[in-house]
Coordinates of C-alpha atoms in Angstrom, one line a residue:
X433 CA -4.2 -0.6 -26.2
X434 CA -4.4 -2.2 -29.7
X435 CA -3.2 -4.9 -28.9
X436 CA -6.4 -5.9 -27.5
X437 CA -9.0 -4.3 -29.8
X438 CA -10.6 -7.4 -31.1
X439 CA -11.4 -8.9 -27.5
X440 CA -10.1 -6.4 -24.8
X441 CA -11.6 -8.7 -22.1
X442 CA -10.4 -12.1 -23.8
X443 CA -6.9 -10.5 -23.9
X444 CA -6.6 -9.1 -21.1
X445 CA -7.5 -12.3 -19.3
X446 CA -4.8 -14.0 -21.8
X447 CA -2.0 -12.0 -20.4
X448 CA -3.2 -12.6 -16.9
X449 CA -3.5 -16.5 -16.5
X450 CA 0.2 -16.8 -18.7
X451 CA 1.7 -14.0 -16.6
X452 CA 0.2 -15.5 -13.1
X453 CA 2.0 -19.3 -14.9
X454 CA 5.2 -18.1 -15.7
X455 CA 5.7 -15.9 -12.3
X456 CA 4.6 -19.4 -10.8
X457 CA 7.0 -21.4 -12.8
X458 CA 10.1 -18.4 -12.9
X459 CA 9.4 -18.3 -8.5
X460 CA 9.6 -22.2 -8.2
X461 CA 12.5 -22.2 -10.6
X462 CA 14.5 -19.6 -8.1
X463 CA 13.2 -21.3 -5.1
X464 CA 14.6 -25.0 -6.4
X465 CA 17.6 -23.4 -7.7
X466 CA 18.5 -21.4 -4.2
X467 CA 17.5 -24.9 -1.9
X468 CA 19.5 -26.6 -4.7
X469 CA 22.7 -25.1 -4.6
X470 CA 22.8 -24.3 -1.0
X471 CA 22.0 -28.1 -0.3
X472 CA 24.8 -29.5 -3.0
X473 CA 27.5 -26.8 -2.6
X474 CA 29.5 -25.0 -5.8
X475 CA 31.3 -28.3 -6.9
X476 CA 28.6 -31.0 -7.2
X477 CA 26.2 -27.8 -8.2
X478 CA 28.1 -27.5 -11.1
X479 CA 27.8 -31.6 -11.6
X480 CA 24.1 -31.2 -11.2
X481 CA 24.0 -28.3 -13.7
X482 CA 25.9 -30.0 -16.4
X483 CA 23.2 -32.8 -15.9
X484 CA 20.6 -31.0 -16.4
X485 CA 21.8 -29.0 -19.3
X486 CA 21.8 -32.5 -20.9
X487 CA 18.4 -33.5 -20.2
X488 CA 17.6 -29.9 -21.6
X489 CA 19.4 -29.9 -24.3
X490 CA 18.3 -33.3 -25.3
X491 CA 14.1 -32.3 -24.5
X492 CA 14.5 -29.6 -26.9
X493 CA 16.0 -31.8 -29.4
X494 CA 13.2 -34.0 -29.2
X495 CA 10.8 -31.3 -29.6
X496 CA 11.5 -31.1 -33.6
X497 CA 10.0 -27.8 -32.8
X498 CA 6.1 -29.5 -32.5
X499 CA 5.2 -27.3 -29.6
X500 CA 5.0 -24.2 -31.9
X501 CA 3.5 -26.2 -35.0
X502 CA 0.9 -27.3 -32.9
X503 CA 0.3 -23.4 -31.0
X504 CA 0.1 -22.3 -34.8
X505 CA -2.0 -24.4 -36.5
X506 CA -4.5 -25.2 -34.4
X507 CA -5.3 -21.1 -33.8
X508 CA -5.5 -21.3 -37.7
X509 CA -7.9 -24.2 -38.6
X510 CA -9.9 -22.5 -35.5
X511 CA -9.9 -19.3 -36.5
X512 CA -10.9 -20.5 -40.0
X513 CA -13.9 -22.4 -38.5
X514 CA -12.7 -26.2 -38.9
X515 CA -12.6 -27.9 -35.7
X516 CA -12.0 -31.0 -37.6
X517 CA -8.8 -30.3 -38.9
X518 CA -7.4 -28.6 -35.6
X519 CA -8.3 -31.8 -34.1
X520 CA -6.3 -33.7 -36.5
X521 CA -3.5 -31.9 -36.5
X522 CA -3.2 -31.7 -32.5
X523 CA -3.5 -36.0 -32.5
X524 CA -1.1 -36.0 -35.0
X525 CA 1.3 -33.7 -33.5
X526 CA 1.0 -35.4 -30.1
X527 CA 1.8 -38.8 -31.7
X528 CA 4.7 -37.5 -33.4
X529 CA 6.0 -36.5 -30.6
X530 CA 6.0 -39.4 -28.6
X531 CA 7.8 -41.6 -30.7
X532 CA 10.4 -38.9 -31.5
X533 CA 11.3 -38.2 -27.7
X534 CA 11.3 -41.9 -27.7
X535 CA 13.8 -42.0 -30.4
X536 CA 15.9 -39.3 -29.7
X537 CA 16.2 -41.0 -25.4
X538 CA 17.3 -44.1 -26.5
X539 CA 19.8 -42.6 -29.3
X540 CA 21.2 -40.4 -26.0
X541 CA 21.1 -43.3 -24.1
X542 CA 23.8 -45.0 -26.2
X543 CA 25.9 -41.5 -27.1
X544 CA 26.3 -39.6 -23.9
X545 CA 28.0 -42.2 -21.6
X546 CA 30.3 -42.2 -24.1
X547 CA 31.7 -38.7 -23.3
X548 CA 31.1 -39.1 -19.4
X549 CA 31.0 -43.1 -18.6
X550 CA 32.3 -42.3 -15.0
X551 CA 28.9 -40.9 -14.4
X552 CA 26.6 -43.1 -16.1
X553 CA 24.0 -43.7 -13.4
X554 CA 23.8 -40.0 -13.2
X555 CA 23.4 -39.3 -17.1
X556 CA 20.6 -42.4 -17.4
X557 CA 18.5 -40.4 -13.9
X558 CA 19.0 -37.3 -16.4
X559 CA 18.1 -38.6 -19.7
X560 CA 14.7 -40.1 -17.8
X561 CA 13.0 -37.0 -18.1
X562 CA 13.3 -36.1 -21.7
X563 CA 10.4 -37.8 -22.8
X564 CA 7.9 -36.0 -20.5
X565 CA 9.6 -33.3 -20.8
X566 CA 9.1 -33.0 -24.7
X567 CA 5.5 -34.2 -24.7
X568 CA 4.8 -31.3 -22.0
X569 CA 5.8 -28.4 -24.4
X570 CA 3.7 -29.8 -26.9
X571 CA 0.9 -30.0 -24.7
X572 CA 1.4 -26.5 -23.6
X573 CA 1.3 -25.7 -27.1
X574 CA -1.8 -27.2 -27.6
X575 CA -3.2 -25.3 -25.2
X576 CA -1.6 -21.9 -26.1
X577 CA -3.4 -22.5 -30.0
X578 CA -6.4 -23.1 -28.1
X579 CA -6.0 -19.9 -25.8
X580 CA -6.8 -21.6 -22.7
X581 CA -4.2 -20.3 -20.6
X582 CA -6.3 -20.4 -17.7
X583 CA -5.7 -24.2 -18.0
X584 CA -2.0 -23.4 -18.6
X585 CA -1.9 -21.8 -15.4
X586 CA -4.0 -24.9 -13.8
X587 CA -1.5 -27.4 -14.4
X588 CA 1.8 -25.0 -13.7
X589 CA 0.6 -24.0 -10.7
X590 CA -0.2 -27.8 -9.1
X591 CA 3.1 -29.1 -10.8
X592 CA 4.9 -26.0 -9.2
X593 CA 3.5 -26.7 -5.6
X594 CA 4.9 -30.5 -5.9
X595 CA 8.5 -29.9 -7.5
X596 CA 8.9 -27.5 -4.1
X597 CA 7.4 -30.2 -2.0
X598 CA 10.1 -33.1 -3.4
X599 CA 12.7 -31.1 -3.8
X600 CA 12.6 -29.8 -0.2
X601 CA 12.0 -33.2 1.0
X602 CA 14.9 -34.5 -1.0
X603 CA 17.0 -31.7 0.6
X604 CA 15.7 -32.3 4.3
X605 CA 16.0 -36.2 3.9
X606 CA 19.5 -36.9 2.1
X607 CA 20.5 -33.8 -0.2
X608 CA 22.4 -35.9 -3.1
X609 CA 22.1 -35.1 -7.2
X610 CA 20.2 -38.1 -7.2
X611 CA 17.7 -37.1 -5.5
X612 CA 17.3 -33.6 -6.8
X613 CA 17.2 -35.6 -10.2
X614 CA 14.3 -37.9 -9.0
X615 CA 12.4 -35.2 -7.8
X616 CA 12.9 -33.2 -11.3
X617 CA 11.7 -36.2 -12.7
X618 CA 8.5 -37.5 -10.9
X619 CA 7.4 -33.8 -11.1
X620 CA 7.6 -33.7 -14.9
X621 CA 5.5 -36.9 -15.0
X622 CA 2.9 -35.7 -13.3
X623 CA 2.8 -32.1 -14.7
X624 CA 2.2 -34.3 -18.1
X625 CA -0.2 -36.7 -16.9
X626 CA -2.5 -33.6 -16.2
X627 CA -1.9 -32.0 -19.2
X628 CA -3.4 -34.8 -21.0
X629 CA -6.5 -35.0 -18.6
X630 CA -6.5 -31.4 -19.3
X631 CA -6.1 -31.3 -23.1
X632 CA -8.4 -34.2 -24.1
X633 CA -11.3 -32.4 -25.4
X634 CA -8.7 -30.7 -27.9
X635 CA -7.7 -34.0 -29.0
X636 CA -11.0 -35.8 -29.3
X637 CA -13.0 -35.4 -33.2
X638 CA -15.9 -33.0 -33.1
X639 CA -18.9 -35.8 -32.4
X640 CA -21.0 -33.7 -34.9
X641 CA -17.8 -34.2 -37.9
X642 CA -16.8 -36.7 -39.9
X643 CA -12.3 -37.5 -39.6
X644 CA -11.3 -35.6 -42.4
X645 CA -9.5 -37.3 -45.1
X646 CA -6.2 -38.4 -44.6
X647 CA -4.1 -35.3 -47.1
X648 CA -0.5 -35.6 -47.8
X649 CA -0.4 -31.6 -48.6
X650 CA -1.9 -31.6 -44.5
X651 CA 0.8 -33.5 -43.3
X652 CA 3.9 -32.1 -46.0
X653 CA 2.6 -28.4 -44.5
X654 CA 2.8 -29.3 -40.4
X655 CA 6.7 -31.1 -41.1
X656 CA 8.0 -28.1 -43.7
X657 CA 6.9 -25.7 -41.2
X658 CA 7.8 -27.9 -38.0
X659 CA 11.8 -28.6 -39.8
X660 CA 11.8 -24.5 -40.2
X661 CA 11.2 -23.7 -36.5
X662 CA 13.8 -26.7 -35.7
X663 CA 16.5 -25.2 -37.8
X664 CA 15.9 -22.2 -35.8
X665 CA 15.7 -24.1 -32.5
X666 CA 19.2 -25.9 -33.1
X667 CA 20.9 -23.0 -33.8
X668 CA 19.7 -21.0 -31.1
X669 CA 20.9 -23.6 -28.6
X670 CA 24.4 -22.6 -29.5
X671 CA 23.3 -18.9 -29.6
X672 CA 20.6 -18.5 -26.7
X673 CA 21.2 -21.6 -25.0
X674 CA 24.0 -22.7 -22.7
X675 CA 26.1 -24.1 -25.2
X676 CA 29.1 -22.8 -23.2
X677 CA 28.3 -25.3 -20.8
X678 CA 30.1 -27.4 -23.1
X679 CA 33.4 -25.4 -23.2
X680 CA 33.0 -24.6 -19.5
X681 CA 33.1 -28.8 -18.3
X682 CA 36.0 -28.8 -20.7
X683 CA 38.2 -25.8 -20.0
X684 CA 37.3 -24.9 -16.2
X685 CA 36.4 -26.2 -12.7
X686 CA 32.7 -27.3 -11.8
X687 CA 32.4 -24.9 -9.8
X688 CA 32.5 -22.4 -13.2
X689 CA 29.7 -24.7 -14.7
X690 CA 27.5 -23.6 -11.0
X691 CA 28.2 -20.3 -11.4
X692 CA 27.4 -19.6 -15.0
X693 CA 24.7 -22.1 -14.8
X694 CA 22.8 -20.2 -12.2
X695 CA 23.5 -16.8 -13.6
X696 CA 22.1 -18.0 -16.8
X697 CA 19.2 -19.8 -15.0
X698 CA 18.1 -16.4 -13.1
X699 CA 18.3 -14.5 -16.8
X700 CA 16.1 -17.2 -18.4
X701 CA 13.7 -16.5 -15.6
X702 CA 13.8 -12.8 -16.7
X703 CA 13.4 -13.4 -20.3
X704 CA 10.0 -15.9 -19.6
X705 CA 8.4 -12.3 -19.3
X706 CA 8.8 -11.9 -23.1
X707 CA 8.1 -15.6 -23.1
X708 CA 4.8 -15.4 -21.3
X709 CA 3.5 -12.3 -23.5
X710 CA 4.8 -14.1 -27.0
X711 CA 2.9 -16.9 -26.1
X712 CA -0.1 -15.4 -26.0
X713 CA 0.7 -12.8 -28.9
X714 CA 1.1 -15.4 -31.5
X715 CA -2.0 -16.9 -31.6
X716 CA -3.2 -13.4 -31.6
X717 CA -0.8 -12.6 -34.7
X718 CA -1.5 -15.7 -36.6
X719 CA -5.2 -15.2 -36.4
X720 CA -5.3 -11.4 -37.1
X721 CA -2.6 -12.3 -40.5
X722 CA -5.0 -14.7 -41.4
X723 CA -7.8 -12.4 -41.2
X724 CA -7.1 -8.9 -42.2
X725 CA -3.3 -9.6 -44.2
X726 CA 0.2 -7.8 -43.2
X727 CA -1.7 -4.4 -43.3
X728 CA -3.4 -5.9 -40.2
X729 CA -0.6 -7.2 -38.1
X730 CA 1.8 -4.4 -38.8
X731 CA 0.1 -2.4 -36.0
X732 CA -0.4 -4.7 -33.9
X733 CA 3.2 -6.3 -34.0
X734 CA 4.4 -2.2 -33.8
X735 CA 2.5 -1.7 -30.6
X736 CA 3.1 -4.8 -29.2
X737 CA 7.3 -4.5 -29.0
X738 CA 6.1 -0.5 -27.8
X739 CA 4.5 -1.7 -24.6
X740 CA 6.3 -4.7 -23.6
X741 CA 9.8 -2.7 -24.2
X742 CA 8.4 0.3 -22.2
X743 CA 7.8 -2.2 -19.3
X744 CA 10.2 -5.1 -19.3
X745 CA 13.3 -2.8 -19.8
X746 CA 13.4 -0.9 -16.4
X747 CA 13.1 -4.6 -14.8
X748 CA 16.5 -5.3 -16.3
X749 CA 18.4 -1.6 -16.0
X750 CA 17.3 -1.6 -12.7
X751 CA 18.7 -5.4 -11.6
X752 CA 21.8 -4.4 -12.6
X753 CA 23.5 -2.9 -9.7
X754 CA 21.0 -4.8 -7.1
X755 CA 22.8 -7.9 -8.2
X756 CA 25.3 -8.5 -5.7
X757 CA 23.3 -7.6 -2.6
X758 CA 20.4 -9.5 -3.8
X759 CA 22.6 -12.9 -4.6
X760 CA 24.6 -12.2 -1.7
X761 CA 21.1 -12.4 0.4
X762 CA 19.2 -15.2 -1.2
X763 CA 22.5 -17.7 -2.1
X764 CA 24.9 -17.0 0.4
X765 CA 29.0 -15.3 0.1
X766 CA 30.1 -18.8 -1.7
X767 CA 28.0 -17.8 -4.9
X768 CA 29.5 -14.1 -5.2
X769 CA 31.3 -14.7 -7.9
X770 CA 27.8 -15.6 -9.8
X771 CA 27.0 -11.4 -9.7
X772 CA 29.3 -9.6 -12.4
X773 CA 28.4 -12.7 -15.0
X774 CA 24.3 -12.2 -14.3
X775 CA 25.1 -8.2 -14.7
X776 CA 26.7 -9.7 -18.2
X777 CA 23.3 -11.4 -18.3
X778 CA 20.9 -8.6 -17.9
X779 CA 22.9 -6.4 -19.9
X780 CA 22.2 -9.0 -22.8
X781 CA 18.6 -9.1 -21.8
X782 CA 18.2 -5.6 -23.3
X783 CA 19.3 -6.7 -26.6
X784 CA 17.1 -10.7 -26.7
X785 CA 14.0 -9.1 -24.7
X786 CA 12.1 -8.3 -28.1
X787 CA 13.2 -11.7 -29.6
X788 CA 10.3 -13.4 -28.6
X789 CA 7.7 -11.1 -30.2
X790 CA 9.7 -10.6 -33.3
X791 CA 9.9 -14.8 -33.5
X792 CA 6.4 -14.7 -33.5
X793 CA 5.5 -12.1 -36.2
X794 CA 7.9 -13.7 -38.2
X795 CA 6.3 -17.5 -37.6
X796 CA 3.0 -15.7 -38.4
X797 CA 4.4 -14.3 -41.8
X798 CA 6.0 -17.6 -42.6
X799 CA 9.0 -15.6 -43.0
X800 CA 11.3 -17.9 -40.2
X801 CA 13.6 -18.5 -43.1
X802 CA 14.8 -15.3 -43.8
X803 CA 16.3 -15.4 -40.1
X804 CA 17.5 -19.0 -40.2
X805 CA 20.4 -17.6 -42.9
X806 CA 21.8 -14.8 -40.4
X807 CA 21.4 -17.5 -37.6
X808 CA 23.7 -19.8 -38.8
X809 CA 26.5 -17.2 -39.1
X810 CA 26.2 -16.4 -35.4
X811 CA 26.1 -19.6 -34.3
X812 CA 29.1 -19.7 -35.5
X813 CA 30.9 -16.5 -33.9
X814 CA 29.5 -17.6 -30.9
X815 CA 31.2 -21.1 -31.1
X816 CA 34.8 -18.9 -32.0
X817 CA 33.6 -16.5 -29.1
X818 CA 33.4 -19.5 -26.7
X819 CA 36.5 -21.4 -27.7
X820 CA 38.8 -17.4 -27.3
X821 CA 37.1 -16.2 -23.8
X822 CA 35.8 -19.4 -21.9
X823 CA 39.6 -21.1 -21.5
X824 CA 40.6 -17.8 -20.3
X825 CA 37.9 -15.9 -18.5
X826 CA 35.9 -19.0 -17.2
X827 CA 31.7 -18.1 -16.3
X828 CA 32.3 -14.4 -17.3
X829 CA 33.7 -15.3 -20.8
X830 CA 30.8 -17.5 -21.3
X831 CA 28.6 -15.2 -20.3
X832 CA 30.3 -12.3 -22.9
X833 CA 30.5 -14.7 -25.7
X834 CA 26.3 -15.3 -25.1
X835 CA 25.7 -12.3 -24.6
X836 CA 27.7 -10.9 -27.9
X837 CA 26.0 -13.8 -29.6
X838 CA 22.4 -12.7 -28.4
X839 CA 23.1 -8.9 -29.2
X840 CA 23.9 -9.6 -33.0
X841 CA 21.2 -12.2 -33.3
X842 CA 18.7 -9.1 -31.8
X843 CA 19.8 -6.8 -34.5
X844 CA 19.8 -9.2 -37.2
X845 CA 16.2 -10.3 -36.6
X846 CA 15.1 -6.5 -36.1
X847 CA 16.2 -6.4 -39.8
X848 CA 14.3 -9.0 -41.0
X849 CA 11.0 -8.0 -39.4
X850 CA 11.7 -4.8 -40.9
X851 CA 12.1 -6.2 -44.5
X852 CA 9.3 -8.8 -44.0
X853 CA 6.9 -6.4 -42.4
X854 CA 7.9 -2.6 -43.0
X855 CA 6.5 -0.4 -40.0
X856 CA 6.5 -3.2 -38.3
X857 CA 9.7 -2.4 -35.9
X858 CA 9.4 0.9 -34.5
X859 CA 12.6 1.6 -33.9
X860 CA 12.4 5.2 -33.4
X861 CA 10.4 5.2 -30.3
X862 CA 12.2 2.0 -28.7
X863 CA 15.5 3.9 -29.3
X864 CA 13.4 6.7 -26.9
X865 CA 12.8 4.3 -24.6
X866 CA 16.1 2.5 -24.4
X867 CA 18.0 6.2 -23.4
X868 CA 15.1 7.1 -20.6
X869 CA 15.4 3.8 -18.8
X870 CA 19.9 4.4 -19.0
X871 CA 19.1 7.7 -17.8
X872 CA 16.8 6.5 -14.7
X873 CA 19.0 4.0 -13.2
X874 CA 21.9 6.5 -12.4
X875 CA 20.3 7.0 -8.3
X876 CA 20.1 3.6 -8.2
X877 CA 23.8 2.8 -9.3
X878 CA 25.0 6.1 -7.4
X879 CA 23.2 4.1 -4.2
X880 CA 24.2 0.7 -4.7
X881 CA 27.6 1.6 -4.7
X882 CA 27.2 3.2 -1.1
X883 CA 28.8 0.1 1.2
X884 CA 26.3 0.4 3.9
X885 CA 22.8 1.8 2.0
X886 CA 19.5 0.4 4.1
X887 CA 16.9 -1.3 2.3
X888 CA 15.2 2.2 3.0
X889 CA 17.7 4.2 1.0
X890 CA 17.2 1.4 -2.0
X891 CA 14.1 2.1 -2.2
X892 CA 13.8 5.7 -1.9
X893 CA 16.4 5.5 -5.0
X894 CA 14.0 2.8 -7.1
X895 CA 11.2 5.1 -6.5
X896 CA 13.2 8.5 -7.7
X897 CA 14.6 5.6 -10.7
X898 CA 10.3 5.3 -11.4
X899 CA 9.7 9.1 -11.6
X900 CA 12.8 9.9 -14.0
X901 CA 11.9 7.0 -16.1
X902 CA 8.4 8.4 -16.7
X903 CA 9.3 12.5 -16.8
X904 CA 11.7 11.0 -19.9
X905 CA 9.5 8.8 -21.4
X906 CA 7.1 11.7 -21.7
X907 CA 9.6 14.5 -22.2
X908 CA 10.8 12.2 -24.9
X909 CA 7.2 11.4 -26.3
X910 CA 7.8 7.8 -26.2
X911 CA 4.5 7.6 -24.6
X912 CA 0.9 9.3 -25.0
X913 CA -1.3 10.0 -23.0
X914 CA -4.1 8.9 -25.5
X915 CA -2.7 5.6 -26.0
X916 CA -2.3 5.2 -21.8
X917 CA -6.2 5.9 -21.7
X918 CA -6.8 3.3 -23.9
X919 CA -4.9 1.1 -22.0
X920 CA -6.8 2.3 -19.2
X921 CA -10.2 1.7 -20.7
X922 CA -9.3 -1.8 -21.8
X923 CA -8.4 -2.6 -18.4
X924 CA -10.9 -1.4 -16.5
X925 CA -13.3 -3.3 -19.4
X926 CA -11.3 -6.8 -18.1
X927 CA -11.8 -5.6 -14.4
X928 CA -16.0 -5.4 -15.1
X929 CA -16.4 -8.1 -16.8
X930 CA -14.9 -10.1 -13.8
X931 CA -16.5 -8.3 -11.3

């Protein structure tokens, strides 16, 4: 598997600590969501939602899009050998980022009552978290630049254990949004405050090096590249964010804002897959650019969309007529109307999936710009999308005018790569892939619509959905056996090594 060939053991152990953190943070997100809204009910769930879309929304606005500067230049000055410098940049970064989550809580402070003043308490519990919430992407950052995802995974893991712990004691004790945002809150703080115990070596000068020079080309570099990545940021919170949230608490009941809110909440959980592999891609992409040029990260960047397509898209075909039974199980008949708008979702998710990787070529070739320009205009048809469907169609509109938003934005950034890194897209063989996986889900759509199939018959179907994936995949020679054998061999080389 290429995508390892420099370290197959370091890589391999990559993948593992970020995929073991985000299926620790995409399981506590489910399991706070489901206590959540079966603790609240539809109407102050959708309250609760709209509040934390704010604090979200107003985190990632004071992120001025640090937490990827950091993640990419402190793999570069590493890979290039100067400690020094990755140390500067990671202090500077950090302090940056404090006072502009500072600024940006105090300037919410004084705007958002302003729209909502009947629920000012509720807005101030909200707007609480945005600081800590900001500095913890960066410090994640920091870490993903460094490659210690085993440290990732460390400090998920023990804030994952205590969000469950407050929020089900919030729940048992007096289940009110307040609570629910106190507990979101004193989590946070403490996720950070290990973070930094975690990430102070990385911030600390080499003992051995003198503090490089203060360089105003160093610091004009980290903003010009930071103000690129938060163009793209701002408008992807209208296109892959819930900016329909907006149109929803307008134009519909609260209990709209619950269901599209936790419908979009389950897909973002899906998506932290590409998330999780992206992260520890990039680094991966920036060093091997840096290194051997575009001749060197056009394969990799080509075999890396291969595998994770070839994996990640039968998890989202094969959701898709599941969803009902499995909502209907885990939040209870007053939530149905959640499943046809997280189908919406998942059929979206086949379009966004490769996003991720794609963003992080194009970060690595400095060619973020190129995007920004087709970003802007479907920002925009997803703003005319949301204004035509939500008044009428409620959650489900929202969730066509995202998804229609997210499928353009997919194609348009499949172009780019394509200009900025020829070879680099290979859309032939994902085509192969995309009609074997819409092939193999017919048993389980021909089952799901049976109204009394056991969980035995389900299965039996996502087993015969398995073996007509693969018979296609090779009948189709999206796949070789070669490169499955040197998956197999880098594997077993992680496996060893541990043992």
């Amino acid at each position: 598997m290429e995508i390892a060939v420099a370290n197959p053991p370091r890589a391999w152990r990559n993948f593992a600590f970020n995929g073991a953190r985000i299926l620790a943070s995409a399981a506590t997100g489910l399991a706070i969501s489901i206590i959540t809204a079966r603790a609240l009910g539809p109407q102050a769930m959708g309250v609760y939602s709209f509040l934390i879309w704010i604090a979200g929304t107003m985190a990632s606005l004071a992120s001025l899009g640090l937490s990827s500067t950091i993640s990419k230049y402190i793999a570069e000055y590493l890979g290039q050998k100067r400690p020094a410098m990755a140390a500067k940049a990671a202090r500077a970064i950090v302090m940056l980022q404090i006072a502009v989550a500072v600024a940006v809580t105090i300037l919410a402070i004084c705007i958002w009552p302003l729209f909502a003043h009947r629920q000012l308490p509720l807005i101030l519990w909200a707007l609480s978290v945005v600081i800590p919430s900001a500095l913890q992407q960066t410090l994640l950052g920091l870490m993903e630049g460094k490659q210690r995802f085993d440290l990732q995974a460390v400090a998920t893991l023990a804030g994952a254990l205590l969000q469950i712990a407050l929020v089900i004691y919030f729940a048992l004790r007096k289940a009110t949004i307040v609570g629910f945002l106190a507990a979101n809150l004193l989590s946070t703080i403490a996720i950070v405050g290990l973070l930094f115990v975690l990430c102070r070596p990385a911030l600390a000068l080499p003992s051995a090096l003198e503090e490089p020079a203060p360089d105003f080309n160093f610091a004009k570099k980290l903003f010009s590249f930071s103000l690129s990545v938060y163009g793209l940021w701002f408008l992807s919170l209208i296109v892959f964010d819930k900016s329909e949230m907006f149109f929803l608490r307008a134009f519909r009941a609260p209990e709209e804002l619950a269901f599209y809110s936790i419908a979009f909440a389950l897909g973002a959980r899906l998506a932290t897959v590409g998330d999780s592999i992206s992260e520890v891609l990039f680094p991966m992409f920036v060093t091997r650019y840096a290194q051997s040029g575009a001749a060197g990260l056009r394969g990799l960047c080509n075999r890396s969309l291969r595998y994770y397509c070839l994996f990640i898209l039968p998890l989202y075909l094969w959701c898709v007529p599941l969803t009902p039974r499995l909502l209907n199980f885990f939040y209870g008949e007053r939530y149905a109307a959640v499943a046809p708008v997280f189908q919406i979702m998942l059929i979206t998710l086949l379009f966004s999936a490769l996003l991720p990787i794609g963003s992080s070529a194009l970060f690595a070739l400095d060619k973020q710009f190129s995007f920004l320009r087709y970003l802007v205009l479907v920002a925009a048809i997803n703003l005319i999308f949301d204004f035509l469907l939500i008044p009428r169609y409620g959650a489900v509109g929202a969730a066509l005018a995202n998804g229609a938003a997210q499928a353009l934005a997919a194609c348009a950034q499949a172009r780019v790569l394509h200009k900025a890194l020829p070879g680099g897209f290979p859309f032939v063989v994902l085509l192969k892939i995309y009609l074997a996986g819409t092939v193999s889900v017919i048993p389980l759509v021909y089952c799901a619509r049976m109204p009394h199939a056991s969980f035995l018959l389900l299965s039996a179907s996502a087993v015969l959905a398995l073996l007509l994936y693969i018979a296609l995949l090779v009948a189709l020679r999206a796949i070789q056996f070669d490169q499955l054998a040197v998956a197999k061999t880098n594997l077993h080389s992680f496996v060893s090594r541990k043992a």
